[in-house]
Amino acid sequence: MNLIFKNAVIIDKNSPFHKQAVDIQVENGIIKKIAKNIAPDGFDTVELDNLHISKGWFDSSVSLGEPGYEDRETLANGLNVAAKSGFTDIALQPTGNPIAERQADISFLLTKSATAATKLHPIGALTKNSEGKDIAELFDMKNAGAVAFGDYNKSITDAGILKIALQYVQDFDGLVIAFAQDNNIKGKGVVHEGVVSTRLGLKGIPTLAEELQIVRNLYLLEYTGGKMHIPTISSAKSVQLIKEAKAKGLNVTCSVAIHNLILTDEVLTDFDTRYKVMPPLRPDSERKVLIEAVLDGTIDMITSDHNPLDIELKKLEFDMAKDGTIGLESAFGALQTVLPLEVIVEKFTAGKPIFGFTNQDITEGAVASFTLFNPETHWTFSKEDIKSKSKNSAFLGQAMKGKAYGIYNQGKLILND
């Protein structure tokens, strides 16, 4: 597909055209020319209102349904949703049935998604069936194409298992994802432990449950070496712990979920299970520290933590409902209400080298892999904006600023309807 993107403002600090409005000529998936007013000469043109283009965005934590839960989401539709939401790459959590824990499981995911515009990067389960008891076939999955290993939203209770995993993956430069939550302290908690949980009569989860596990995991990392990624942190103390670990030279990275940057536990007043997520929504004081940690670089990347769930799993009493919200469609518009554009682009792209693949700059001769968006439009997120099969969004009714047009990636142009 040969195209010219007309009058596009490039947002890429590594490009000599950063913040300039230019035309971008793409031929056979390669950026051939960047200049003012390139003549079409038989090329199709892409002209969109207030078009901005950045490096392709990457979401480091996406769950879909297939295999096993196609009623929640299929690979094909999920990748299409990601593309129309501006994501050229996603890391897929091992939440299917069967769980991705063998070489064949990773191969299936890559083969099934090979023709999509959004590239799928599988995360393999760290332990068999994500039960935390026995290490899965990590080396074989790495050879098949797994970019990291972790048990989605499950802490490894057995410190010995995590220790062995951190040591083992160093032989092939593997990345261990260590979700942080002490299950004994969490107990039967379902929301943040605080004023709101007391007022609503819901069992609380203290930030200590997250922080204590982070302390243990960082001690293990210091002992073993290797690479650890701590996903979706949610407390001020967690930020401080990770900042100190980085200062000591530990190879640790972390992410935060968009909903923990935007929403607080005050939205729980009506017991709406769309807001039941893990880690839970915290008070505004914690939210503000997370935003500061994004700005100062302690938090390396931002994720939607997209987790489609059908109505039978969410339309229940609050205690019984499953944790999770979809977030791809609302990701960019929600973030621009609290963060500057260039910071969002940085946090949506910085995770690529951490997960082991290339972050393409927007320069002549480079492979064309970029996101198209309008950062200025204002709108309200509604059910009509949801393209996922599941509708469990915590952002319904939220004011948005900016909207993704789509992506150009793997030689394909995918635009929003």
Coordinates of C-alpha atoms in Angstrom, one line a residue:
M1 CA 0.0 0.0 0.0
N2 CA 1.6 3.2 -1.2
L3 CA 0.3 6.3 0.5
I4 CA 1.1 10.0 1.3
F5 CA -0.1 11.3 4.7
K6 CA -0.8 14.9 4.0
N7 CA -0.1 17.8 6.4
A8 CA 0.7 15.6 9.4
V9 CA 2.2 17.0 12.6
I10 CA 5.0 14.6 13.6
I11 CA 5.3 13.9 17.4
D12 CA 8.7 12.1 17.7
K13 CA 11.5 13.6 19.7
N14 CA 14.0 11.5 17.7
S15 CA 12.8 12.9 14.3
P16 CA 14.2 16.0 12.7
F17 CA 10.6 16.9 11.9
H18 CA 9.4 16.8 15.5
K19 CA 6.3 19.1 15.9
Q20 CA 6.4 20.0 12.2
A21 CA 3.5 19.7 9.8
V22 CA 4.8 17.7 6.8
D23 CA 3.8 15.1 4.2
I24 CA 4.9 11.5 4.7
Q25 CA 5.4 9.3 1.7
V26 CA 5.2 5.6 2.4
E27 CA 6.0 3.0 -0.3
N28 CA 5.9 -0.7 0.3
G29 CA 5.8 -0.2 4.1
I30 CA 8.9 2.1 4.1
I31 CA 9.0 5.8 4.7
K32 CA 10.5 7.1 1.4
K33 CA 10.2 10.8 1.9
I34 CA 9.2 13.4 4.5
A35 CA 8.8 17.0 3.2
K36 CA 6.4 19.8 2.7
N37 CA 3.8 19.4 -0.1
I38 CA 4.8 16.1 -1.7
A39 CA 3.1 15.7 -5.1
P40 CA 0.7 12.7 -5.1
D41 CA 2.2 11.2 -8.4
G42 CA -0.3 8.3 -8.4
F43 CA -0.1 7.7 -4.6
D44 CA -3.3 7.5 -2.6
T45 CA -3.5 10.3 0.0
V46 CA -4.6 10.3 3.6
E47 CA -6.0 13.7 4.7
L48 CA -7.5 14.0 8.2
D49 CA -8.5 16.9 10.3
N50 CA -5.6 18.1 12.6
L51 CA -3.7 14.9 11.8
H52 CA -0.9 14.1 14.2
I53 CA 1.4 11.1 13.8
S54 CA 3.7 9.4 16.3
K55 CA 5.6 6.2 16.6
G56 CA 3.2 3.3 17.0
W57 CA 1.7 2.9 20.4
F58 CA 2.3 -0.2 22.5
D59 CA 0.0 -1.6 25.2
S60 CA 1.9 -3.8 27.6
S61 CA -1.2 -5.5 29.2
V62 CA -4.1 -6.6 27.0
S63 CA -6.4 -9.6 27.7
L64 CA -8.6 -11.0 25.0
G65 CA -10.8 -14.1 25.0
E66 CA -9.5 -16.5 22.4
P67 CA -8.8 -19.3 22.8
G68 CA -11.6 -20.5 25.0
Y69 CA -13.6 -17.4 25.7
E70 CA -14.5 -16.1 22.3
D71 CA -17.8 -14.8 23.7
R72 CA -15.7 -12.2 25.6
E73 CA -13.5 -11.3 22.6
T74 CA -11.8 -12.9 19.6
L75 CA -8.3 -12.3 18.5
A76 CA -9.4 -10.8 15.2
N77 CA -11.8 -8.3 16.7
G78 CA -9.6 -7.5 19.6
L79 CA -6.7 -6.7 17.3
N80 CA -9.0 -4.6 15.2
V81 CA -10.1 -2.7 18.3
A82 CA -6.5 -2.1 19.2
A83 CA -5.7 -0.8 15.7
K84 CA -8.7 1.6 15.7
S85 CA -7.6 2.8 19.2
G86 CA -4.2 3.7 17.9
F87 CA -2.1 0.7 19.0
T88 CA 0.3 -0.9 16.6
D89 CA 1.5 -3.4 19.1
I90 CA 0.0 -5.2 22.1
A91 CA 1.4 -7.7 24.7
L92 CA -1.3 -10.4 25.1
Q93 CA -1.8 -11.7 28.6
P94 CA -2.1 -15.5 29.1
T95 CA -5.7 -15.5 30.0
G96 CA -7.2 -17.9 27.5
N97 CA -8.3 -21.5 27.9
P98 CA -5.9 -23.2 27.6
I99 CA -3.5 -20.7 29.2
A100 CA -0.5 -19.9 27.0
E101 CA 2.1 -22.1 28.8
R102 CA 3.7 -24.1 26.0
Q103 CA 5.5 -23.5 22.7
A104 CA 2.4 -24.7 20.8
D105 CA 0.2 -22.1 22.6
I106 CA 2.5 -19.2 21.6
S107 CA 2.7 -20.5 18.0
F108 CA -1.1 -20.7 17.8
L109 CA -1.4 -17.0 18.9
L110 CA 1.2 -15.8 16.5
T111 CA -0.1 -17.8 13.6
K112 CA -3.7 -16.7 14.2
S113 CA -2.8 -13.0 14.4
A114 CA -0.2 -12.9 11.7
T115 CA -2.2 -10.9 9.1
A116 CA -3.5 -8.3 11.5
A117 CA -2.3 -4.7 11.3
T118 CA -1.7 -4.6 15.1
K119 CA 1.2 -6.9 16.0
L120 CA 0.5 -9.3 18.8
H121 CA 3.3 -10.1 21.3
P122 CA 2.4 -13.1 23.5
I123 CA 3.2 -13.2 27.2
G124 CA 3.7 -16.7 28.3
A125 CA 2.5 -18.0 31.7
L126 CA 5.2 -18.0 34.3
T127 CA 3.8 -21.1 36.0
K128 CA 1.8 -24.0 34.8
N129 CA -1.9 -23.1 34.5
S130 CA -0.9 -19.9 36.3
E131 CA -1.2 -21.7 39.6
G132 CA 2.1 -20.6 41.0
K133 CA 3.4 -24.1 41.7
D134 CA 5.6 -25.2 38.9
I135 CA 7.5 -23.2 36.3
A136 CA 6.1 -23.4 32.8
E137 CA 8.1 -24.1 29.6
L138 CA 9.7 -20.7 29.5
F139 CA 12.6 -21.4 27.2
D140 CA 10.5 -23.2 24.6
M141 CA 7.9 -20.3 24.7
K142 CA 10.7 -17.8 24.3
N143 CA 11.9 -19.6 21.2
A144 CA 8.3 -19.6 19.9
G145 CA 8.1 -15.8 20.3
A146 CA 6.9 -15.1 23.8
V147 CA 8.2 -11.6 24.9
A148 CA 7.8 -12.0 28.7
F149 CA 6.5 -14.4 31.3
G150 CA 3.9 -13.7 34.0
D151 CA 0.7 -15.0 35.6
Y152 CA -1.9 -12.3 34.9
N153 CA -3.0 -10.5 38.1
K154 CA -1.7 -13.3 40.2
S155 CA 1.2 -13.0 42.7
I156 CA 3.7 -15.8 43.1
T157 CA 3.2 -16.8 46.7
D158 CA 6.2 -19.1 46.7
A159 CA 9.3 -16.9 46.8
G160 CA 11.4 -19.9 45.7
I161 CA 9.5 -20.2 42.4
L162 CA 10.0 -16.6 41.6
K163 CA 13.7 -16.8 42.6
I164 CA 14.3 -19.8 40.3
A165 CA 12.4 -18.1 37.4
L166 CA 14.5 -15.0 37.7
Q167 CA 17.7 -17.0 37.6
Y168 CA 16.5 -19.3 34.8
V169 CA 15.4 -16.7 32.3
Q170 CA 18.8 -14.9 32.4
D171 CA 20.2 -17.7 30.2
F172 CA 18.0 -16.3 27.3
D173 CA 17.5 -12.7 28.4
G174 CA 13.9 -13.3 29.5
L175 CA 11.7 -10.8 31.2
V176 CA 9.7 -11.8 34.3
I177 CA 6.4 -10.0 35.1
A178 CA 5.7 -10.0 38.8
F179 CA 2.2 -8.8 39.8
A180 CA 2.4 -7.5 43.3
Q181 CA -0.2 -8.5 45.9
D182 CA 0.1 -10.3 49.2
N183 CA -3.0 -12.5 49.1
N184 CA -3.1 -13.1 52.8
I185 CA -3.3 -9.4 53.5
K186 CA -5.8 -8.8 50.6
G187 CA -8.0 -11.6 52.1
K188 CA -11.5 -11.1 50.9
G189 CA -11.0 -7.5 50.0
V190 CA -12.6 -6.1 46.9
V191 CA -11.9 -2.3 47.0
H192 CA -9.3 0.0 48.5
E193 CA -9.3 -0.1 52.3
G194 CA -10.2 3.4 53.5
V195 CA -13.0 5.9 54.1
V196 CA -15.1 4.8 51.1
S197 CA -14.9 1.1 51.8
T198 CA -16.0 1.7 55.4
R199 CA -18.8 3.9 54.3
L200 CA -20.0 1.3 51.7
G201 CA -19.5 -1.7 54.0
L202 CA -17.2 -3.4 51.5
K203 CA -14.1 -5.4 52.5
G204 CA -10.9 -3.3 51.9
I205 CA -7.5 -4.1 50.4
P206 CA -4.8 -1.9 52.0
T207 CA -2.0 -0.6 49.8
L208 CA 0.2 -2.7 52.1
A209 CA -0.8 -5.8 50.2
E210 CA 0.9 -4.4 47.1
E211 CA 3.8 -2.8 48.8
L212 CA 4.8 -5.8 50.9
Q213 CA 5.0 -8.0 47.8
I214 CA 7.0 -5.4 45.9
V215 CA 9.5 -5.3 48.8
R216 CA 9.9 -9.1 48.7
N217 CA 10.1 -9.2 44.9
L218 CA 12.7 -6.5 44.8
Y219 CA 14.8 -8.3 47.4
L220 CA 14.6 -11.4 45.2
L221 CA 15.6 -9.4 42.1
E222 CA 18.6 -7.9 44.0
Y223 CA 19.7 -11.4 44.9
T224 CA 19.2 -13.1 41.6
G225 CA 19.8 -10.4 39.0
G226 CA 17.8 -10.5 35.8
K227 CA 15.0 -8.4 34.6
M228 CA 11.7 -7.8 36.4
H229 CA 8.6 -5.8 35.3
I230 CA 6.1 -4.9 38.0
P231 CA 2.7 -4.2 36.3
T232 CA -0.1 -1.8 37.3
I233 CA 1.2 -0.3 40.5
S234 CA -1.3 1.7 42.4
S235 CA 0.2 3.3 45.5
A236 CA 2.6 6.1 46.5
K237 CA 4.7 3.8 48.6
S238 CA 5.1 1.4 45.6
V239 CA 6.4 4.3 43.6
Q240 CA 9.0 5.1 46.2
L241 CA 10.1 1.5 46.5
I242 CA 10.6 1.2 42.8
K243 CA 12.4 4.5 42.6
E244 CA 14.8 3.4 45.3
A245 CA 15.4 0.1 43.5
K246 CA 16.2 1.8 40.3
A247 CA 18.6 4.1 42.1
K248 CA 20.4 1.0 43.4
G249 CA 20.8 -0.2 39.8
L250 CA 18.3 -3.0 39.8
N251 CA 16.9 -3.9 36.3
V252 CA 13.2 -3.2 37.2
T253 CA 10.5 -1.5 35.3
C254 CA 6.8 -0.8 36.1
S255 CA 3.6 0.3 34.6
V256 CA 0.3 1.9 35.7
A257 CA -3.2 1.3 34.5
I258 CA -5.0 4.3 32.9
H259 CA -8.0 3.9 35.2
N260 CA -5.7 4.3 38.3
L261 CA -4.5 7.6 36.8
I262 CA -8.0 8.9 36.1
L263 CA -10.5 7.5 38.6
T264 CA -10.6 7.2 42.4
D265 CA -12.5 5.0 44.8
E266 CA -15.1 7.8 45.1
V267 CA -16.8 6.5 42.0
L268 CA -17.8 3.3 43.9
T269 CA -20.8 5.0 45.6
D270 CA -23.4 3.2 43.5
F271 CA -21.7 -0.2 43.8
D272 CA -21.2 -0.2 40.0
T273 CA -19.1 -3.2 39.2
R274 CA -17.6 -1.6 36.1
Y275 CA -15.3 0.1 38.6
K276 CA -14.2 -3.2 40.2
V277 CA -10.6 -3.6 39.0
M278 CA -7.4 -5.1 40.3
P279 CA -5.4 -3.4 41.8
P280 CA -8.4 -1.4 43.1
L281 CA -9.1 2.3 42.5
R282 CA -7.3 4.3 45.2
P283 CA -8.0 7.7 46.8
D284 CA -7.0 10.9 45.0
S285 CA -3.9 11.3 47.1
E286 CA -2.5 8.1 45.6
R287 CA -3.6 9.0 42.1
K288 CA -1.7 12.3 42.2
V289 CA 1.5 10.5 43.2
L290 CA 1.1 8.1 40.3
I291 CA 0.8 11.0 37.9
E292 CA 3.9 12.6 39.3
A293 CA 5.7 9.3 38.9
V294 CA 4.7 9.2 35.3
L295 CA 6.1 12.7 34.8
D296 CA 9.4 12.1 36.6
G297 CA 10.0 8.8 34.8
T298 CA 9.7 6.4 37.7
I299 CA 6.8 4.8 36.0
D300 CA 8.1 3.5 32.6
M301 CA 4.9 2.8 30.7
I302 CA 1.1 3.2 30.8
T303 CA -1.3 0.4 30.0
S304 CA -5.0 0.2 29.4
D305 CA -5.0 -3.2 31.2
H306 CA -7.8 -4.0 28.8
N307 CA -9.8 -7.0 30.1
P308 CA -13.0 -7.8 28.3
L309 CA -15.6 -9.6 30.4
D310 CA -19.1 -10.6 29.5
I311 CA -22.2 -9.3 31.3
E312 CA -22.6 -12.6 33.3
L313 CA -19.3 -11.9 35.0
K314 CA -20.0 -8.2 35.8
K315 CA -23.7 -7.9 36.5
L316 CA -23.4 -9.5 39.9
E317 CA -23.2 -8.4 43.5
F318 CA -20.1 -6.3 44.0
D319 CA -18.3 -9.0 46.0
M320 CA -19.0 -11.7 43.3
A321 CA -18.2 -9.7 40.2
K322 CA -15.0 -10.3 38.3
D323 CA -12.3 -7.7 38.3
G324 CA -11.5 -5.9 35.1
T325 CA -12.4 -3.1 32.6
I326 CA -11.9 -2.7 28.9
G327 CA -9.7 0.3 28.1
L328 CA -8.3 0.4 24.6
E329 CA -11.0 2.6 23.0
S330 CA -10.8 5.2 25.8
A331 CA -7.1 5.1 26.4
F332 CA -5.8 8.2 24.6
G333 CA -8.8 10.4 25.2
A334 CA -8.9 9.7 28.9
L335 CA -5.1 10.2 29.4
Q336 CA -5.1 13.6 27.7
T337 CA -7.4 14.9 30.5
V338 CA -4.5 14.5 33.0
L339 CA -1.2 14.3 31.1
P340 CA 0.6 16.3 28.3
L341 CA 0.5 14.8 24.8
E342 CA 4.3 14.2 24.5
V343 CA 4.4 12.4 27.8
I344 CA 1.5 10.1 26.7
V345 CA 3.3 9.3 23.4
E346 CA 6.5 8.5 25.4
K347 CA 4.8 6.2 27.8
F348 CA 2.9 4.5 25.0
T349 CA 6.1 3.7 23.1
A350 CA 8.8 3.3 25.8
G351 CA 7.8 -0.3 26.6
K352 CA 8.8 -1.7 23.2
P353 CA 12.5 -2.1 23.9
I354 CA 11.7 -3.3 27.5
F355 CA 9.7 -6.1 25.9
G356 CA 12.4 -6.8 23.4
F357 CA 11.4 -5.3 20.1
T358 CA 12.1 -2.2 18.0
N359 CA 10.7 1.3 18.5
Q360 CA 10.7 2.7 14.9
D361 CA 11.5 6.4 14.6
I362 CA 9.7 8.5 12.0
T363 CA 12.6 9.1 9.6
E364 CA 13.2 8.5 5.9
G365 CA 14.2 4.9 5.2
A366 CA 12.6 3.5 8.4
V367 CA 9.8 1.0 8.5
A368 CA 6.5 2.8 8.6
S369 CA 4.8 2.0 11.9
F370 CA 2.9 4.8 13.4
T371 CA -0.3 6.0 15.1
L372 CA -2.6 8.6 13.6
F373 CA -4.6 10.9 16.0
N374 CA -6.2 14.2 16.6
P375 CA -5.1 15.6 20.1
E376 CA -7.6 18.5 20.2
T377 CA -11.1 17.1 19.8
H378 CA -13.4 17.0 22.8
W379 CA -16.0 14.3 23.3
T380 CA -17.8 12.0 25.8
F381 CA -17.2 8.3 25.9
S382 CA -20.4 6.3 25.3
K383 CA -21.4 2.7 24.5
E384 CA -21.4 3.7 20.8
D385 CA -17.6 4.2 21.0
I386 CA -17.1 0.6 22.3
K387 CA -15.9 -1.7 19.5
S388 CA -15.0 -4.6 21.9
K389 CA -17.4 -7.5 22.1
S390 CA -17.6 -7.0 25.9
K391 CA -18.9 -3.6 27.2
N392 CA -17.4 -3.5 30.7
S393 CA -15.9 0.0 30.5
A394 CA -15.1 2.1 33.6
F395 CA -15.0 5.2 31.3
L396 CA -18.6 5.4 30.2
G397 CA -19.8 9.0 30.5
Q398 CA -16.3 10.3 31.0
A399 CA -15.1 13.5 29.2
M400 CA -12.3 12.8 26.7
K401 CA -9.8 15.0 24.9
G402 CA -8.2 13.7 21.7
K403 CA -9.1 10.7 19.7
A404 CA -7.1 8.1 17.7
Y405 CA -7.8 7.9 14.0
G406 CA -6.1 4.5 13.7
I407 CA -2.7 3.1 12.6
Y408 CA -0.4 2.4 9.7
N409 CA 1.5 -0.8 10.5
Q410 CA 2.7 -4.0 8.8
G411 CA 1.8 -2.4 5.4
K412 CA -1.8 -1.9 6.4
L413 CA -3.8 1.3 7.1
I414 CA -6.6 0.8 9.6
L415 CA -8.8 3.9 10.4
N416 CA -11.7 4.4 12.7
D417 CA -15.2 4.2 11.1

